C-alpha cells in the first residue's frame, strides 16, 4: 500500500485499525520529499526531526486508542507565511531569510491540539504577492503535472505538495485567489473560507481585509476536515467570528446554481470553457437547477483589487524596517538610510512594485481618485453578489481563464500576470467562501471549477463539491 | 506616463531605496497598471458608501490589565541591534 496516496480519512482509518503507524506514514511522506523536492521545490524547509517526533507522540495516543482527532498523526505542509514556533518563517523573502518564529499561529496551535504532524514549510510568492510562485526569493516551484510549468500562486508550494503526494494536506493563504488558483493549476482541492472564519493570528499579513488561511487537500472531504479543525473565533484576531451553528439539510435537487454571464465573455481558453460547461451539465443531470445570473460590476473587480490590496500591503509591510527583526542594512548611516537600504535590498521586485503602487494610491492628491473609489466599487460588487444570492445558493465559475503557463512566460509583463486572477479576486473583496475542485484534465493539465457561496455556507460548498465526486 | 519625480516621491514616502536605473522601470510598470485601473473612471459611484471590510464590525475591547505575562527576551533577541533588554535604534534627534 502506498501510504502517500491515501486521503486523510483513509489514513485515519488505517491508523485506527493499526494497519500502519503514524511514524510509517510520516516516513513515507519524508521519503517522497527526499525523492521529489529537489525537482519540484515545493518545500523551503523540511523538519524531519520534528515531524518524526510528532508522529511518535501521535502513535503513543493511537496505541492507547486515545487519538484526539481524525487529524492525529496526519502529515501536513504549511505555507511559509504561517508561523510555527521554533521554525524559520521567511514568507519566501530575503528580508526574513533568517527569521525564526517566536510563537505559533492560531491555526498551528489548533492543528497541534489535534496532534497533526508538520513536515515543513512550503514555497510561495514573496509575501504572497503573485500568481505563479515565481516571485519567491529562493526560486520557483514547478507544477508536479508538468515541471516546465508553474504550479500557480501564491500558495504554489502548498498545492504542489498535495498534488505530488508529498503531504496529506497543506495550509495556504488566499488574498486574491492564492489558494484556489494553485489548487486549480495543480489539480487539487482548495478552499478560501469566509472572511473571519479562520483566525489570521500568526499569518504574515498581506492585505488585512482580504487575507484568509485555508486548506489544500486531495479530496473535498479532506478539505472539510481541515477547515473544521482550523476555523473558529479567536481572541487574538478581532476580525474572526464564530461560525453559525445551524446546519441545514442539503438536497442536490433543491440547490440552485448561478452561472455569471460576465465570466464567459472572451479571454477564457476554449478548452477550459468546454470542460466547465461539461461539469455544469453533470450537475444539471444530478438534479441541480442551473440558471444564468449577472454580476454587472465584474469587469471592475480586478482594478479595484489592484488598488486595495497593494494599498493595504504598503501599510502592512512597513513593519519590515530593519529594527525589530529580519534583515537590516549594516551600511546605513542614519535612520532614513537604514529604511531605504534595508527595504531596497530585502524586498524582491514584485513586492517593491506593489508597495510603490499602494503608496501612490494612498498618497495625498490620489487617495480619493484611487483608494476611496476602489472601496466604493467594492460596495457595488458586494451588492451584485447579494442580489445574485437572493436567486441562487451557489455560483459556479472557472477558477482560472488559462491553463498553467510555462515558467518565465509572464515575468516580463506584470499586468498580464495580474489578469490571471480575474475570476478569483471578487470573492476576497466581498469576503465570500469559495472552493476550487479539479474537474478535468486536458493534455494532462488540470482544470478547476470554482464554487462560490454565501458567507459562512462552507458546508454547502463541500456538499456541492463532493457531489462531483472526482468523476472525470 | 507617471513622471520620474513622482516615482522618486513615492519611493521616499515608502522609505524604499531605489536606484536611478529602476526609476525608468517603475515609470513603465506603474503606468501600465495605472492605465488598466483607469477603467474605474467609468463606474458611477455617486451615493455609494465605501466598503473597507467584508462585514460590519465593531471595535473589540478588553480591560486594560496585564494578561499572559511573557518573557520578552525572545523578541528582543530577534532585533538586529540591541543592548541589555532593549532594541537599539539609530538616533532620531540630531
Coordinates of C-alpha atoms in Angstrom, one line a residue:
Chain A
X1 CA 0.0 0.0 0.0
X2 CA 1.4 3.4 -0.9
X3 CA 0.7 5.4 2.2
X4 CA 1.3 8.7 0.5
X5 CA -1.7 8.1 -1.9
X6 CA -4.2 7.8 1.0
X7 CA -6.6 10.6 1.9
X8 CA -6.8 12.0 5.4
X9 CA -9.9 9.9 6.1
X10 CA -8.2 6.7 4.7
X11 CA -5.1 7.3 6.7
X12 CA -7.0 7.9 9.9
X13 CA -8.9 4.6 9.4
X14 CA -5.7 2.7 8.7
X15 CA -4.1 4.2 11.8
X16 CA -7.1 3.3 13.9
X17 CA -7.1 -0.3 12.6
X18 CA -3.3 -0.5 13.4
X19 CA -2.6 -1.3 9.7
X20 CA 0.3 1.1 9.9
X21 CA 1.7 3.7 12.3
X22 CA 1.9 7.4 12.2
X23 CA 5.7 7.1 12.0
X24 CA 5.2 4.8 9.0
X25 CA 3.1 7.4 7.3
X26 CA 5.5 10.2 8.2
X27 CA 8.5 8.3 6.9
X28 CA 6.6 7.5 3.7
X29 CA 6.0 11.2 3.0
X30 CA 9.6 12.1 4.1
X31 CA 10.9 9.6 1.5
X32 CA 8.7 11.1 -1.2
X33 CA 10.0 14.5 -0.3
X34 CA 13.6 13.3 -0.5
X35 CA 12.9 11.9 -3.9
X36 CA 11.0 14.7 -5.5
X37 CA 11.5 18.0 -3.6
X38 CA 14.8 18.8 -5.4
X39 CA 13.0 18.8 -8.8
X40 CA 9.7 20.3 -7.7
X41 CA 11.0 22.6 -4.9
X42 CA 7.7 22.7 -3.1
X43 CA 9.4 22.8 0.4
X44 CA 11.7 25.6 1.6
X45 CA 12.2 23.8 4.9
X46 CA 11.7 20.1 5.9
X47 CA 11.6 19.4 9.6
X48 CA 12.4 15.7 9.6
X49 CA 13.3 15.5 13.2
X50 CA 10.3 17.5 14.5
X51 CA 7.9 15.6 12.2
X52 CA 9.1 12.2 13.4
X53 CA 8.9 13.2 17.0
X54 CA 5.3 14.5 16.5
X55 CA 4.5 11.2 14.7
X56 CA 5.8 9.2 17.7
X57 CA 3.6 11.3 20.0
X58 CA 0.6 10.6 17.8
X59 CA 1.4 6.9 17.8
X60 CA 1.5 6.9 21.7
X61 CA -2.0 8.2 21.7
X62 CA -3.3 6.0 18.9
X63 CA -1.8 2.9 20.6
X64 CA -3.9 3.6 23.6
X65 CA -6.9 4.3 21.4
X66 CA -6.8 7.9 22.5
X67 CA -6.4 9.6 19.1
X68 CA -7.8 13.1 19.7
X69 CA -8.9 13.8 16.2
X70 CA -9.2 12.4 12.7
X71 CA -6.1 14.5 12.0
X72 CA -4.0 12.8 14.7
X73 CA -0.7 11.6 13.1
X74 CA -1.6 13.2 9.7
X75 CA 1.3 14.9 8.0
X76 CA 0.8 18.5 6.7
X77 CA 2.8 21.1 4.7
X78 CA 2.5 24.7 5.9
X79 CA 2.9 27.8 3.7
X80 CA 5.9 29.8 4.8
X81 CA 3.9 32.9 5.8
X82 CA 2.3 31.0 8.7
X83 CA 4.3 30.9 11.9
X84 CA 5.4 27.6 13.5
X85 CA 7.2 28.3 16.8
X86 CA 10.9 27.5 16.6
X87 CA 11.0 27.1 12.8
X88 CA 12.2 29.6 10.3
X89 CA 9.5 31.6 8.7
X90 CA 10.5 33.6 5.6
X91 CA 7.5 34.5 3.5
X92 CA 9.9 33.5 0.7
X93 CA 11.7 36.8 1.2
X94 CA 15.3 37.7 1.8
X95 CA 14.2 40.2 4.4
X96 CA 13.2 37.3 6.6
X97 CA 15.7 34.8 5.5
X98 CA 16.9 34.0 9.0
X99 CA 13.8 34.9 11.0
X100 CA 12.7 32.2 13.4
X101 CA 9.0 32.2 14.5
X102 CA 8.7 33.1 18.2
X103 CA 5.1 31.8 18.5
X104 CA 2.6 29.5 16.8
X105 CA -0.1 30.8 14.6
X106 CA -3.6 30.0 16.0
X107 CA -4.2 27.6 13.1
X108 CA -1.0 25.7 14.0
X109 CA -2.0 25.7 17.7
X110 CA -5.3 24.1 16.7
X111 CA -3.6 21.5 14.5
X112 CA -1.1 20.8 17.3
X113 CA -4.0 20.2 19.6
X114 CA -5.3 17.6 17.0
X115 CA -1.8 16.1 17.1
X116 CA -1.2 16.6 13.4
X117 CA 2.3 16.3 12.1
X118 CA 4.2 19.2 10.4
X119 CA 6.5 18.1 7.6
X120 CA 7.8 21.5 6.8
X121 CA 7.2 25.0 5.2
X122 CA 6.3 25.5 1.6
X123 CA 7.5 27.8 -1.1
X124 CA 5.3 30.8 -2.1
X125 CA 5.4 34.1 -4.0
X126 CA 7.2 36.6 -1.8
X127 CA 4.8 38.0 0.9
X128 CA 2.0 36.2 -1.0
X129 CA 2.3 38.6 -3.9
X130 CA 2.0 36.7 -7.1
X131 CA 0.1 34.1 -9.1
X132 CA 2.9 31.7 -10.0
X133 CA 5.3 31.2 -7.1
X134 CA 8.0 32.6 -9.4
X135 CA 8.3 35.7 -7.1
X136 CA 9.9 33.6 -4.4
X137 CA 13.3 34.9 -3.4
X138 CA 14.5 31.3 -3.3
X139 CA 13.5 30.0 -6.7
X140 CA 10.2 28.9 -8.3
X141 CA 8.2 25.7 -7.5
X142 CA 7.4 23.5 -10.5
X143 CA 4.0 22.1 -11.3
X144 CA 4.1 18.4 -10.5
X145 CA 1.9 17.7 -13.6
X146 CA 4.5 19.3 -15.9
X147 CA 7.8 20.5 -14.5
X148 CA 8.2 23.2 -17.2
X149 CA 5.1 24.9 -15.9
X150 CA 4.1 27.0 -12.9
X151 CA 2.1 25.5 -10.0
X152 CA 0.2 28.8 -9.7
X153 CA 0.5 31.1 -6.7
X154 CA 1.0 32.4 -4.3
X155 CA 0.4 29.0 -2.4
X156 CA 2.2 27.1 -5.2
X157 CA 4.4 25.2 -2.8
X158 CA 1.4 24.0 -0.7
X159 CA -0.6 23.0 -3.8
X160 CA 2.4 21.0 -5.2
X161 CA 2.9 19.1 -2.0
X162 CA -0.6 17.8 -2.1
X163 CA -0.6 17.1 -5.9
X164 CA 2.7 15.2 -5.7
X165 CA 1.7 13.3 -2.5
X166 CA 4.5 15.0 -0.5
X167 CA 1.9 15.8 2.2
X168 CA -1.5 14.6 3.2
X169 CA -2.8 18.1 3.2
X170 CA -1.5 21.6 3.3
X171 CA -2.4 25.1 4.5
X172 CA -2.2 28.1 2.2
X173 CA -3.4 31.7 2.3
X174 CA -5.7 33.4 -0.1
X175 CA -5.9 37.2 -0.7
X176 CA -6.9 37.3 -4.4
X177 CA -7.0 33.6 -5.3
X178 CA -3.8 32.3 -3.8
X179 CA -5.3 29.0 -2.6
X180 CA -7.8 28.4 -5.4
X181 CA -5.7 29.2 -8.4
X182 CA -2.8 27.0 -7.5
X183 CA -5.3 24.3 -6.4
X184 CA -6.7 24.5 -9.9
X185 CA -3.3 24.6 -11.6
X186 CA -2.1 21.5 -9.7
X187 CA -5.3 19.5 -9.8
X188 CA -6.2 19.5 -6.0
X189 CA -9.0 20.9 -3.9
X190 CA -8.5 24.3 -2.3
X191 CA -10.8 26.4 -0.1
X192 CA -10.8 30.1 0.7
X193 CA -13.0 30.3 3.7
X194 CA -15.5 33.1 4.5
X195 CA -13.5 36.1 5.8
X196 CA -13.3 35.9 9.5
X197 CA -14.0 32.2 9.8
X198 CA -10.3 31.3 10.3
X199 CA -8.0 33.3 12.6
X200 CA -5.2 35.3 10.9
X201 CA -3.1 35.4 14.1
X202 CA 0.3 34.2 13.1
X203 CA -0.3 34.7 9.3
X204 CA 2.1 37.3 7.9
X205 CA -0.3 40.0 6.7
X206 CA -0.5 41.0 3.1
X207 CA -3.9 42.7 2.8
X208 CA -5.7 42.5 6.1
X209 CA -9.3 42.9 4.8
X210 CA -8.8 40.2 2.2
X211 CA -6.4 37.5 3.6
X212 CA -7.7 34.1 4.8
X213 CA -5.9 30.9 5.6
X214 CA -7.4 27.8 4.1
X215 CA -6.8 24.1 3.3
X216 CA -5.5 22.4 0.2
X217 CA -6.3 18.7 0.1
X218 CA -6.7 15.6 -2.1
X219 CA -10.5 15.5 -1.7
X220 CA -13.4 17.8 -0.7
X221 CA -14.0 15.6 2.4
X222 CA -10.3 16.1 3.5
X223 CA -10.7 19.9 3.0
X224 CA -13.8 19.9 5.1
X225 CA -11.9 18.0 7.9
X226 CA -9.1 20.5 7.9
X227 CA -11.5 23.5 7.8
X228 CA -13.4 22.1 10.7
X229 CA -10.1 21.9 12.7
X230 CA -8.7 25.4 11.9
X231 CA -11.8 27.5 11.9
X232 CA -13.4 29.4 14.8
X233 CA -13.4 32.7 16.7
X234 CA -10.0 33.7 18.2
X235 CA -9.5 36.4 20.8
X236 CA -6.1 37.1 19.1
X237 CA -7.8 38.0 15.8
X238 CA -10.5 40.6 16.3
X239 CA -11.8 40.1 12.8
X240 CA -12.5 36.4 13.5
X241 CA -16.1 35.3 14.2
X242 CA -17.9 32.3 15.5
X243 CA -19.4 30.2 12.8
X244 CA -23.1 29.9 12.8
X245 CA -24.1 26.5 14.3
X246 CA -27.3 25.9 12.4
X247 CA -27.0 23.0 10.0
X248 CA -29.3 22.9 7.0
X249 CA -30.2 19.7 5.3
X250 CA -28.7 19.6 1.8
X251 CA -30.6 18.3 -1.1
X252 CA -28.9 18.5 -4.6
X253 CA -32.3 18.7 -6.3
X254 CA -33.3 21.8 -4.2
X255 CA -30.0 23.6 -4.9
X256 CA -30.0 26.5 -7.4
X257 CA -26.7 27.4 -9.0
X258 CA -25.9 30.6 -10.9
X259 CA -23.6 31.0 -13.8
X260 CA -22.5 34.6 -14.2
X261 CA -22.6 35.6 -17.8
X262 CA -19.8 38.1 -17.4
X263 CA -17.4 35.4 -16.6
X264 CA -17.8 33.7 -20.0
X265 CA -17.0 36.6 -22.3
X266 CA -13.7 36.4 -24.1
X267 CA -10.2 35.7 -22.5
X268 CA -11.1 32.2 -21.4
X269 CA -9.3 29.3 -23.0
X270 CA -11.8 27.5 -25.2
X271 CA -10.8 24.1 -23.8
X272 CA -11.3 25.3 -20.3
X273 CA -14.7 26.7 -21.2
X274 CA -15.7 23.4 -22.7
X275 CA -14.8 21.4 -19.6
X276 CA -16.5 23.9 -17.3
X277 CA -19.7 23.7 -19.3
X278 CA -19.5 19.9 -19.3
X279 CA -19.1 19.9 -15.5
X280 CA -22.1 22.2 -15.2
X281 CA -24.1 19.8 -17.3
X282 CA -23.1 17.0 -15.0
X283 CA -24.6 18.9 -12.1
X284 CA -27.7 19.6 -14.1
X285 CA -28.0 15.8 -14.7
X286 CA -27.7 15.3 -11.0
X287 CA -30.8 17.5 -10.5
X288 CA -29.2 20.8 -9.6
X289 CA -31.1 23.8 -11.0
X290 CA -28.8 25.9 -13.1
X291 CA -29.6 29.4 -14.3
X292 CA -27.7 32.4 -15.8
X293 CA -27.1 35.3 -13.5
X294 CA -25.4 38.7 -13.8
X295 CA -22.7 40.2 -11.7
X296 CA -22.6 43.5 -13.6
X297 CA -19.5 45.0 -12.0
X298 CA -17.3 42.0 -12.6
X299 CA -15.2 44.0 -15.1
X300 CA -14.1 46.4 -12.4
X301 CA -13.2 43.9 -9.7
X302 CA -9.6 43.3 -10.8
X303 CA -8.9 47.0 -11.0
X304 CA -10.4 47.6 -7.5
X305 CA -8.3 44.7 -6.2
X306 CA -5.1 46.1 -7.6
X307 CA -5.6 49.3 -5.8
X308 CA -6.9 47.9 -2.5
X309 CA -4.5 45.1 -2.0
X310 CA -1.3 47.0 -2.7
X311 CA -2.6 49.9 -0.5
X312 CA -3.1 47.5 2.4
X313 CA 0.2 45.8 1.7
X314 CA 2.1 49.1 1.7
X315 CA 0.9 49.6 5.2
X316 CA 1.4 46.0 6.4
X317 CA 5.0 45.7 5.0
X318 CA 6.1 49.0 6.6
X319 CA 7.0 46.9 9.7
X320 CA 10.0 45.4 7.9
X321 CA 12.2 48.3 8.8
X322 CA 15.4 46.5 9.9
X323 CA 14.9 47.4 13.5
X324 CA 12.7 44.8 15.2
X325 CA 13.6 41.7 13.3
X326 CA 14.7 40.5 9.9
X327 CA 17.4 41.7 7.6
X328 CA 19.0 45.0 8.5
X329 CA 21.4 47.0 6.4
X330 CA 24.8 47.3 8.2
X331 CA 25.9 50.2 5.9
X332 CA 23.2 52.6 7.0
X333 CA 24.4 55.9 8.3
X334 CA 21.2 57.1 9.8
X335 CA 17.6 56.1 10.4
X336 CA 16.3 57.0 6.9
X337 CA 19.2 55.4 5.3
X338 CA 18.5 52.2 7.3
X339 CA 15.0 52.1 6.0
X340 CA 16.0 52.8 2.4
X341 CA 18.8 50.3 2.3
X342 CA 17.0 47.5 4.2
X343 CA 13.9 47.6 2.1
X344 CA 15.7 48.3 -1.1
X345 CA 17.8 45.2 -0.8
X346 CA 15.5 42.9 1.3
X347 CA 12.3 43.1 -0.8
X348 CA 12.1 41.5 -4.3
X349 CA 10.9 43.4 -7.4
X350 CA 7.2 42.4 -7.2
X351 CA 6.9 43.3 -3.6
X352 CA 8.6 46.7 -4.2
X353 CA 6.3 47.3 -7.2
X354 CA 3.2 46.7 -5.1
X355 CA 4.5 48.8 -2.2
X356 CA 5.0 51.6 -4.7
X357 CA 1.6 51.1 -6.2
X358 CA -0.1 51.1 -2.8
X359 CA 1.8 54.1 -1.6
X360 CA 0.9 56.0 -4.7
X361 CA -2.8 55.1 -4.4
X362 CA -2.9 56.3 -0.8
X363 CA -0.8 59.4 -1.2
X364 CA -2.3 62.9 -0.8
X365 CA -3.9 64.0 -4.0
X366 CA -4.6 60.5 -5.2
X367 CA -6.4 58.9 -2.3
X368 CA -9.9 59.9 -3.4
X369 CA -9.4 59.0 -7.1
X370 CA -7.9 55.6 -6.4
X371 CA -8.4 54.1 -2.9
X372 CA -11.7 55.6 -2.0
X373 CA -13.1 54.9 -5.5
X374 CA -12.0 51.3 -5.3
X375 CA -13.7 50.9 -1.9
X376 CA -16.9 52.2 -3.4
X377 CA -16.6 49.8 -6.3
X378 CA -16.1 47.1 -3.6
X379 CA -19.5 48.1 -2.2
X380 CA -21.1 47.7 -5.7
X381 CA -19.5 44.2 -6.0
X382 CA -21.0 43.3 -2.7
X383 CA -24.4 44.4 -3.8
X384 CA -24.0 42.4 -7.0
X385 CA -23.4 39.2 -5.1
X386 CA -26.1 39.9 -2.5
X387 CA -28.6 40.3 -5.4
X388 CA -27.5 37.1 -7.1
X389 CA -27.6 35.1 -3.8
X390 CA -31.3 36.0 -3.4
X391 CA -31.9 33.9 -6.5
X392 CA -29.3 31.1 -6.2
X393 CA -27.5 29.2 -3.4
X394 CA -24.1 29.0 -5.1
X395 CA -22.2 30.4 -8.1
X396 CA -20.1 28.3 -10.5
X397 CA -17.2 29.8 -12.5
X398 CA -13.9 28.6 -13.9
X399 CA -11.2 29.1 -11.3
X400 CA -8.7 30.2 -13.9
X401 CA -9.2 31.5 -17.5
X402 CA -6.0 29.8 -18.6
X403 CA -4.0 26.6 -18.2
X404 CA -0.8 26.6 -16.1
X405 CA 1.6 28.6 -18.1
X406 CA 5.3 28.0 -18.7
X407 CA 7.8 29.2 -16.1
X408 CA 9.1 32.6 -17.1
X409 CA 6.3 33.2 -19.6
X410 CA 4.6 36.1 -17.8
X411 CA 7.5 37.5 -15.8
X412 CA 8.2 40.5 -18.1
X413 CA 4.7 41.8 -18.0
X414 CA 3.3 42.4 -14.5
X415 CA -0.2 43.3 -15.9
X416 CA -0.5 40.0 -17.8
X417 CA 0.3 38.2 -14.5
X418 CA -2.4 40.2 -12.7
X419 CA -5.0 39.3 -15.2
X420 CA -4.7 35.6 -14.3
X421 CA -6.7 36.4 -11.1
X422 CA -9.7 37.7 -12.9
X423 CA -12.1 35.1 -11.6
X424 CA -10.9 34.9 -8.1
X425 CA -10.5 38.4 -6.7
X426 CA -14.2 39.4 -6.3
X427 CA -14.5 36.7 -3.8
X428 CA -11.9 38.2 -1.5
X429 CA -13.2 41.8 -2.0
X430 CA -16.7 40.6 -0.8
X431 CA -15.4 38.2 1.9
X432 CA -17.3 35.1 0.5
X433 CA -16.2 31.5 0.8
X434 CA -15.1 29.7 -2.4
X435 CA -13.9 26.2 -3.2
X436 CA -11.9 25.1 -6.2
X437 CA -12.3 21.4 -7.2
X438 CA -10.5 19.6 -10.1
X439 CA -13.0 18.6 -12.7
X440 CA -11.0 17.6 -15.7
X441 CA -7.6 17.2 -17.3
X442 CA -6.7 18.4 -20.8
X443 CA -3.3 17.1 -22.2
X444 CA -2.5 16.3 -18.5
X445 CA -3.1 19.9 -17.4
X446 CA -5.8 20.2 -14.7
X447 CA -8.9 22.3 -14.9
X448 CA -10.6 23.7 -11.8
X449 CA -14.2 24.7 -11.1
X450 CA -14.8 27.5 -8.6
X451 CA -17.9 27.2 -6.4
X452 CA -18.7 30.5 -4.6
X453 CA -21.1 30.5 -1.6
X454 CA -22.9 32.8 0.7
X455 CA -21.0 33.9 3.8
X456 CA -20.4 31.1 6.3
X457 CA -22.1 28.5 4.0
X458 CA -18.9 26.4 3.5
X459 CA -21.0 23.2 4.2
X460 CA -23.0 23.9 1.1
X461 CA -19.8 24.2 -0.9
X462 CA -18.5 21.0 0.5
X463 CA -21.7 19.2 -0.4
X464 CA -21.7 20.5 -3.9
X465 CA -18.0 19.8 -4.4
X466 CA -18.4 16.3 -3.0
X467 CA -21.3 15.6 -5.4
X468 CA -19.0 15.9 -8.4
X469 CA -17.0 13.1 -6.7
X470 CA -13.9 13.4 -8.8
X471 CA -15.6 11.5 -11.6
X472 CA -13.9 12.7 -14.8
Chain B
X1 CA 3.2 58.2 -18.0
X2 CA 4.0 58.8 -14.4
X3 CA 7.0 61.2 -14.1
X4 CA 10.4 60.5 -12.7
X5 CA 9.8 63.0 -9.9
X6 CA 6.6 61.2 -8.9
X7 CA 8.4 57.9 -8.8
X8 CA 11.1 59.4 -6.6
X9 CA 8.5 61.0 -4.3
X10 CA 6.6 57.7 -3.8
X11 CA 9.8 55.8 -3.1
X12 CA 10.6 58.4 -0.5
X13 CA 7.1 58.1 1.1
X14 CA 7.5 54.3 1.2
X15 CA 11.0 54.6 2.5
X16 CA 12.1 52.3 -0.3
X17 CA 15.6 52.7 -1.7
X18 CA 15.5 52.6 -5.5
X19 CA 18.4 53.1 -8.0
X20 CA 18.3 55.6 -10.9
X21 CA 18.1 52.6 -13.3
X22 CA 15.0 51.4 -11.5
X23 CA 13.2 54.7 -11.8
X24 CA 12.5 54.1 -15.5
X25 CA 11.3 50.6 -14.9
X26 CA 8.9 51.8 -12.2
X27 CA 7.6 54.5 -14.5
X28 CA 6.8 51.9 -17.1
X29 CA 5.4 49.2 -14.7
X30 CA 3.3 51.6 -12.6
X31 CA 1.9 53.4 -15.6
X32 CA 0.8 50.2 -17.2
X33 CA -1.1 49.1 -14.1
X34 CA -2.5 52.6 -13.5
X35 CA -3.7 52.7 -17.1
X36 CA -5.6 49.5 -16.5
X37 CA -7.1 50.9 -13.3
X38 CA -8.4 53.9 -15.3
X39 CA -11.4 51.8 -16.2
X40 CA -12.7 52.6 -12.7
X41 CA -13.4 56.1 -14.1
X42 CA -16.4 54.7 -15.9
X43 CA -18.1 53.4 -12.8
X44 CA -20.8 55.6 -11.3
X45 CA -20.3 55.6 -7.5
X46 CA -22.4 58.5 -6.6
X47 CA -24.2 57.9 -3.3
X48 CA -22.2 54.7 -2.7
X49 CA -20.6 54.2 0.7
X50 CA -17.1 52.8 0.7
X51 CA -16.5 49.2 2.0
X52 CA -13.3 48.8 3.9
X53 CA -14.2 45.4 5.4
X54 CA -16.3 42.5 4.2
X55 CA -18.6 42.5 7.2
X56 CA -19.6 45.3 9.5
X57 CA -17.5 45.0 12.6
X58 CA -17.1 47.0 15.8
X59 CA -14.0 47.6 17.9
X60 CA -13.2 44.6 20.1
X61 CA -12.1 45.8 23.5
X62 CA -11.0 44.3 26.8
X63 CA -10.0 45.6 30.2
X64 CA -6.6 47.3 30.3
X65 CA -4.9 44.8 32.5
X66 CA -1.8 42.6 32.1
X67 CA -2.6 39.2 30.8
X68 CA -0.3 36.5 29.6
X69 CA 2.9 37.8 31.1
X70 CA 5.5 36.7 28.6
X71 CA 9.2 36.9 28.7
X72 CA 10.1 39.4 26.0
X73 CA 13.7 38.2 25.8
X74 CA 12.9 36.1 22.8
X75 CA 11.5 39.1 21.0
X76 CA 14.4 41.4 21.8
X77 CA 16.8 38.6 20.7
X78 CA 15.5 38.9 17.2
X79 CA 16.4 42.6 16.9
X80 CA 19.4 43.1 14.7
X81 CA 20.7 45.8 17.1
X82 CA 20.2 45.5 20.8
X83 CA 21.6 46.4 24.2
X84 CA 20.6 44.9 27.6
X85 CA 17.0 44.2 27.2
X86 CA 16.3 47.0 24.7
X87 CA 16.0 47.2 21.0
X88 CA 18.5 49.7 19.7
X89 CA 17.6 52.3 17.1
X90 CA 19.5 54.9 15.3
X91 CA 19.3 58.5 16.7
X92 CA 16.2 60.4 15.6
X93 CA 17.0 63.8 17.0
X94 CA 20.2 65.3 15.8

